[in-house]
PDB file of C-alpha atoms in Angstrom:
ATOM      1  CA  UNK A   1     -72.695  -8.686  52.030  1.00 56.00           C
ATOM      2  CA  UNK A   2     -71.499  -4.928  51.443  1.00 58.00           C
ATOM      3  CA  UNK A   3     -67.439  -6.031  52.225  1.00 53.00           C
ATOM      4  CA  UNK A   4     -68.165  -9.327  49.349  1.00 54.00           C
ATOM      5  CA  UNK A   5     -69.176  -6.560  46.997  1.00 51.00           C
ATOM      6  CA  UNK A   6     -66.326  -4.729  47.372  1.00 47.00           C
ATOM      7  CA  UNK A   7     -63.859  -7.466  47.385  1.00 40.00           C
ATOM      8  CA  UNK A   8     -65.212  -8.663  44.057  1.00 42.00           C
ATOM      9  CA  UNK A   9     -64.788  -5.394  42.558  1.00 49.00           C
ATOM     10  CA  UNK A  10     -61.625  -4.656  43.812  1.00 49.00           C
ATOM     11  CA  UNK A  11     -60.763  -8.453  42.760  1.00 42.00           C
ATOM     12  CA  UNK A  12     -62.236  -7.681  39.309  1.00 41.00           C
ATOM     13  CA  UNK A  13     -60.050  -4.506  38.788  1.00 40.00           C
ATOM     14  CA  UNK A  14     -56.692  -6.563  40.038  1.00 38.00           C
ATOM     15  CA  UNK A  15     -58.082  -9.222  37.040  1.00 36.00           C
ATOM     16  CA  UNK A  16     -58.822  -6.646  34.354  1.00 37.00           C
ATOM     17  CA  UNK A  17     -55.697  -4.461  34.662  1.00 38.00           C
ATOM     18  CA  UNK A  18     -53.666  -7.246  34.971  1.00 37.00           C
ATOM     19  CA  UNK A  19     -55.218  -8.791  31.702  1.00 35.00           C
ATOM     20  CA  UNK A  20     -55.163  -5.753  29.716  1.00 35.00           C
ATOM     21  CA  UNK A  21     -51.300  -5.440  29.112  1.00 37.00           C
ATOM     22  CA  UNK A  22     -51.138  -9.373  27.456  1.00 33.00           C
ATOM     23  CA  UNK A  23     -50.717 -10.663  24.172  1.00 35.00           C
ATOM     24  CA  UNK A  24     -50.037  -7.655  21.720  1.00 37.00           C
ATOM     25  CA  UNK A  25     -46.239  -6.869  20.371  1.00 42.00           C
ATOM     26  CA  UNK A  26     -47.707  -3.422  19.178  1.00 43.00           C
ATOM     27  CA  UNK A  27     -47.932  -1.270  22.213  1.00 41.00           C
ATOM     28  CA  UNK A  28     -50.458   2.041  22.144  1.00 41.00           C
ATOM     29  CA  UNK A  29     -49.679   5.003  24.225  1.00 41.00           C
ATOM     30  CA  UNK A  30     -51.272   8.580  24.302  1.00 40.00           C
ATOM     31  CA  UNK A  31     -48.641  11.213  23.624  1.00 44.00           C
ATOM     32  CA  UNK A  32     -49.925  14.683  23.663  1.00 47.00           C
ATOM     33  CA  UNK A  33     -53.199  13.061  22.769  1.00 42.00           C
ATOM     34  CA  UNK A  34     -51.683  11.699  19.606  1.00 55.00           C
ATOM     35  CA  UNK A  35     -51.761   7.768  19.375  1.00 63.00           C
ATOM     36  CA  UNK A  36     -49.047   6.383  18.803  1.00 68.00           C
ATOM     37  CA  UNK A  37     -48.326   2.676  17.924  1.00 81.00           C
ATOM     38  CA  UNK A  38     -44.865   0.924  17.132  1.00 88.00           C
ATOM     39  CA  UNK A  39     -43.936  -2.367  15.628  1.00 91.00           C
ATOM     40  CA  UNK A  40     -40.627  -4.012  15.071  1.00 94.00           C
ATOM     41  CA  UNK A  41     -40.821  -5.574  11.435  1.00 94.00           C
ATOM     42  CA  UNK A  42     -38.500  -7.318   9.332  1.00 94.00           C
ATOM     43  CA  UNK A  43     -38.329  -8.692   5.734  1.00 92.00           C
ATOM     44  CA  UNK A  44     -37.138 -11.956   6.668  1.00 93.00           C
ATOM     45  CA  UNK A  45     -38.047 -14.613   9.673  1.00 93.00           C
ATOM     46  CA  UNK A  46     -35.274 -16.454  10.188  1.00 93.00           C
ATOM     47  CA  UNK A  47     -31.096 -16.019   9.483  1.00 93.00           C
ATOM     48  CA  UNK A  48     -27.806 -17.471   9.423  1.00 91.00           C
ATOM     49  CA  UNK A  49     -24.493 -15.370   9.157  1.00 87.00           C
ATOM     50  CA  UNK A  50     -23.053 -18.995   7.630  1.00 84.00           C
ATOM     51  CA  UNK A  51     -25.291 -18.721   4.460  1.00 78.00           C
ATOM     52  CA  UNK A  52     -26.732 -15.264   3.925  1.00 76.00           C
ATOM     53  CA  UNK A  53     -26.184 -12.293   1.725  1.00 87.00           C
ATOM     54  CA  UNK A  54     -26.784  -9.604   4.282  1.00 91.00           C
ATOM     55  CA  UNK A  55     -25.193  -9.239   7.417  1.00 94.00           C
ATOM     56  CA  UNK A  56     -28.011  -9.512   9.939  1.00 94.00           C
ATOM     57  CA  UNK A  57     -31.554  -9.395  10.566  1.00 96.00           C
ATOM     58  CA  UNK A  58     -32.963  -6.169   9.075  1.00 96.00           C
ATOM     59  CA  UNK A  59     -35.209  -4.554  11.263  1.00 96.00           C
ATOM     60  CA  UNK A  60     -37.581  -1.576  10.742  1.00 94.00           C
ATOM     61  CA  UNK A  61     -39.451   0.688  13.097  1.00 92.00           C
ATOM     62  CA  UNK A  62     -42.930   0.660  11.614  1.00 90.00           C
ATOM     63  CA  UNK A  63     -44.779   3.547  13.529  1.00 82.00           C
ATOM     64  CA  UNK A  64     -48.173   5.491  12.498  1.00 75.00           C
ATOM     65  CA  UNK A  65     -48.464   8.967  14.151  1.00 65.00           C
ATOM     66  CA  UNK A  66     -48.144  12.426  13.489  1.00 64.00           C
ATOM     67  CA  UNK A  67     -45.081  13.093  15.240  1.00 64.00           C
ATOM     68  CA  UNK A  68     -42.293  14.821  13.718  1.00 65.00           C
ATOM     69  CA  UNK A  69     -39.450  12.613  12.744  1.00 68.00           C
ATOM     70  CA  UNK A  70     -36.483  15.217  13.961  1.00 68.00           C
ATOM     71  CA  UNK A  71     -37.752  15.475  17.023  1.00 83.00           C
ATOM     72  CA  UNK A  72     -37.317  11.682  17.859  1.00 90.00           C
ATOM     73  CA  UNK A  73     -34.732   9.387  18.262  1.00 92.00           C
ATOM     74  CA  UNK A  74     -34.693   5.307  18.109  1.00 94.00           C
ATOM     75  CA  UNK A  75     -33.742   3.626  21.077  1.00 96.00           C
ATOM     76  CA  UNK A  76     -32.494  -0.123  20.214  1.00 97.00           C
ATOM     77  CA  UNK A  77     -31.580  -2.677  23.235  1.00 98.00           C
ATOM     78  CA  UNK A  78     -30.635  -6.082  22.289  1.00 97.00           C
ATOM     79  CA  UNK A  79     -30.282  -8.922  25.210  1.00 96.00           C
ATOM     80  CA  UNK A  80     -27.645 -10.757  22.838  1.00 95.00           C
ATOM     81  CA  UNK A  81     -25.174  -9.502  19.372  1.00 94.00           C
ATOM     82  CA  UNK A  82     -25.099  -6.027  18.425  1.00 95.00           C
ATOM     83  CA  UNK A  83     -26.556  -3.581  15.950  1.00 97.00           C
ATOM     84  CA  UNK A  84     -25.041  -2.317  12.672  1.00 96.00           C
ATOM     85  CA  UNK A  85     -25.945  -0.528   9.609  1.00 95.00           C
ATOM     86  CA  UNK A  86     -25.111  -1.678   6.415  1.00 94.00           C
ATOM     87  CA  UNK A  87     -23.844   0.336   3.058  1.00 93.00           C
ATOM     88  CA  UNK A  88     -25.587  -2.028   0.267  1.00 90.00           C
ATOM     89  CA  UNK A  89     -23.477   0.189  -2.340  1.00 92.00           C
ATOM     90  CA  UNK A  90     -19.974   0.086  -0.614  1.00 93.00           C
ATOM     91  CA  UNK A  91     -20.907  -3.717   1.301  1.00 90.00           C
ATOM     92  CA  UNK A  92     -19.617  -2.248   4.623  1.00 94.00           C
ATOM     93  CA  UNK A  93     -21.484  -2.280   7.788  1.00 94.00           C
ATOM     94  CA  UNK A  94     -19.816  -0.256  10.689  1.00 95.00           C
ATOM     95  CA  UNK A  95     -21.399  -2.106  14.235  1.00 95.00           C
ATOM     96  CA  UNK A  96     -22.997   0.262  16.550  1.00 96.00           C
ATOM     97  CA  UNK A  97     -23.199  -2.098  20.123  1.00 94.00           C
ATOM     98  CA  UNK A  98     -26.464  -3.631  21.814  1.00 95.00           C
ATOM     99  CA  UNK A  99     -27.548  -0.162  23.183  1.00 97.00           C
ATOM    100  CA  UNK A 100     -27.861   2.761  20.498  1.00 96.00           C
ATOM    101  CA  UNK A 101     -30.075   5.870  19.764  1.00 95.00           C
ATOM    102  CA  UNK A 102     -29.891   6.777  16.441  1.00 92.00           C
ATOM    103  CA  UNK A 103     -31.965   8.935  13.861  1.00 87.00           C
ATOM    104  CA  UNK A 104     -32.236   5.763  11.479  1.00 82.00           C
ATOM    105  CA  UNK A 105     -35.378   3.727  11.638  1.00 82.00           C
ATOM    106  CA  UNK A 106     -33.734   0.693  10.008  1.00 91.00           C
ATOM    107  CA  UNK A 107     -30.489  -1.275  10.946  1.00 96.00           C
ATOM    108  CA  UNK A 108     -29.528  -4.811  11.337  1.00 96.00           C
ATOM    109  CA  UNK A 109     -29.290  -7.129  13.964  1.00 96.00           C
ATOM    110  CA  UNK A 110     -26.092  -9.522  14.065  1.00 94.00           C
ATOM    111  CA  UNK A 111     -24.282 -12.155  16.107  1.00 89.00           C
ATOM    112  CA  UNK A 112     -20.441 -12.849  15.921  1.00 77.00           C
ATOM    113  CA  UNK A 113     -20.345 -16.865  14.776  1.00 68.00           C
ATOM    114  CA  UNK A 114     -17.923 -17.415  17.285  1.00 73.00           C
ATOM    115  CA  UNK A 115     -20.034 -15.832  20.801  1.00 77.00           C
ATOM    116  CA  UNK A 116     -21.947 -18.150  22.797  1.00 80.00           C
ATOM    117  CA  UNK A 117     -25.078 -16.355  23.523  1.00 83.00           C
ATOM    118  CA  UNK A 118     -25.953 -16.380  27.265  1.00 85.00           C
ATOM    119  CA  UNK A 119     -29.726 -16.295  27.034  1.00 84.00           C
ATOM    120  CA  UNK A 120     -32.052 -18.172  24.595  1.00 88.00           C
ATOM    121  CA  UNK A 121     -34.489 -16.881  23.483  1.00 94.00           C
ATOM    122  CA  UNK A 122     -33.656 -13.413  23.903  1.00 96.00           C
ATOM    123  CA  UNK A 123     -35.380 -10.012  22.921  1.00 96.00           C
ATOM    124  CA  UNK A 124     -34.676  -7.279  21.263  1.00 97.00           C
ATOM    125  CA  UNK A 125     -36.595  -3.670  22.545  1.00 97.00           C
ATOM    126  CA  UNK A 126     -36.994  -0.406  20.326  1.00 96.00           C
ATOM    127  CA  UNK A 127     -38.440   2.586  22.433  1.00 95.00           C
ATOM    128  CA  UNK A 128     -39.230   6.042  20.124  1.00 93.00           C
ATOM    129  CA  UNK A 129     -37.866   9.188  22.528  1.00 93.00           C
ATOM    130  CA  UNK A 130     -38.253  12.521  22.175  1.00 90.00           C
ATOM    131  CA  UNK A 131     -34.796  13.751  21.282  1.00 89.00           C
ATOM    132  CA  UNK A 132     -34.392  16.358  23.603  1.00 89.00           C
ATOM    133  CA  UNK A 133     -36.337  15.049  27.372  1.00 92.00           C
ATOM    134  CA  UNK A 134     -35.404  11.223  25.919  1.00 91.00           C
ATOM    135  CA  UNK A 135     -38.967  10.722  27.285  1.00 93.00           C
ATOM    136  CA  UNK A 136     -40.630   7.529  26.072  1.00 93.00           C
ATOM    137  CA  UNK A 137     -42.880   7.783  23.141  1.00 90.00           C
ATOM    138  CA  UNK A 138     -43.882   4.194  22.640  1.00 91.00           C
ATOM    139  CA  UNK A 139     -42.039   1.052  22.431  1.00 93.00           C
ATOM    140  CA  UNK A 140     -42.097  -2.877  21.323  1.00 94.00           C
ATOM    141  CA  UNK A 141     -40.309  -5.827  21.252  1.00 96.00           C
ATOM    142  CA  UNK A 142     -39.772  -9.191  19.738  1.00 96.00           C
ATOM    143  CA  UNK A 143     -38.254 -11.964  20.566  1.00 97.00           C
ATOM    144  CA  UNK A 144     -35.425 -13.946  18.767  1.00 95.00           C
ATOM    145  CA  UNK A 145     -34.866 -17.721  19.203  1.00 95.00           C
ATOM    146  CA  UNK A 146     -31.932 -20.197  18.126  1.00 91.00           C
ATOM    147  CA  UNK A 147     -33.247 -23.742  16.847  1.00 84.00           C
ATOM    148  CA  UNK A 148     -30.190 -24.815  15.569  1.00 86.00           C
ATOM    149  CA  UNK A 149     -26.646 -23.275  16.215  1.00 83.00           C
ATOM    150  CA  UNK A 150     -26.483 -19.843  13.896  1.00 84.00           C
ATOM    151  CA  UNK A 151     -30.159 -20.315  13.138  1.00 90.00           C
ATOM    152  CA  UNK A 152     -32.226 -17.423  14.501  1.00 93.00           C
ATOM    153  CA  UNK A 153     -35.793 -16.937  14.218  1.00 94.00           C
ATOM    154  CA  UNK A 154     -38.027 -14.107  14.576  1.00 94.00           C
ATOM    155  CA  UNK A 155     -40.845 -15.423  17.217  1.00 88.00           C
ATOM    156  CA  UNK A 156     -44.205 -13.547  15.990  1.00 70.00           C
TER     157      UNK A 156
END
C-alpha cells in the first residue's frame, strides 16, 4: 500500500513537470528575481519575396522587464534563410546570416527565391543574453511554414 503511494506520487510529478513546459510561445524565467517574458511578434502573417514591398518578415523582440537594454544582446537562430536589416530611407538591407547577436530588437527574416529549404516547417529562436556572461535571459520561438512555393506563414 505504502510503495502504490509513492509510485503515484512520483508518477504524478513525472506527469506534472512534464505538462508544465507545453503549449505557450512566451516563455517566463526568473532572472535575478526579475520576470522576464519574451515574444517573437511581427506585423504581418504571411510573405512572399515575389510580391512584397519589404524584404522579409519583420520580426520584433517584444519583452516586459526591467532589465537594462545595454546590458543585453539578441540572439537570432533561424533553421532556414538568413537575417537582415533593412534601411527604409536608403532601401538597402545588408544580410547578417542565420546565427547573429546584435543590439537591434527588430530585423527581418528572408529566403533567397532560388534555395530549396531543407526542412518544412522550420523555426526561428530569439534568446535575450546578458552581453558580457552571454548567459540566457529568456527565449521564444515560432515557427514558419511554406503552403505554397515562396509563401511563408507565421504558425501562431
Amino acid at each position: 500500500m505504502k510503495l502504490r503511494k509513492t509510485l503515484l506520487i512520483i508518477l504524478a510529478l513525472v506527469l506534472f513537470s512534464s505538462l508544465s513546459g507545453c503549449g505557450n510561445k512566451k516563455q517566463v524565467v526568473e532572472s535575478s528575481n526579475k520576470k522576464v517574458e519574451v515574444a517573437i511578434d511581427s506585423k504581418i502573417t504571411e510573405y512572399s519575396p515575389l510580391m512584397s514591398s519589404i524584404p522579409g518578415i519583420p520580426l520584433t523582440a517584444n519583452y516586459k522587464s526591467k532589465i537594462k537594454q545595454d546590458n543585453i544582446k539578441f540572439h537570432w537562430i533561424t533553421e532556414e534563410g538568413t537575417f537582415l536589416v533593412w534601411n527604409k530611407k536608403s532601401g538597402k538591407t545588408r544580410i547578417l546570416g542565420n546565427d547573429i547577436k546584435i543590439n537591434n530588437e527588430k530585423i527581418y527574416w528572408a529566403i533567397n527565391s532560388n534555395e530549396k529549404l531543407k526542412k518544412i516547417p522550420f523555426k526561428i529562436y530569439l534568446k535575450i543574453e546578458n552581453e558580457h556572461s552571454s548567459k540566457v535571459i529568456c527565449e521564444s520561438s515560432i515557427q514558419i511554414e511554406q503552403n505554397k512555393k515562396n509563401w511563408f506563414t507565421i504558425k501562431k
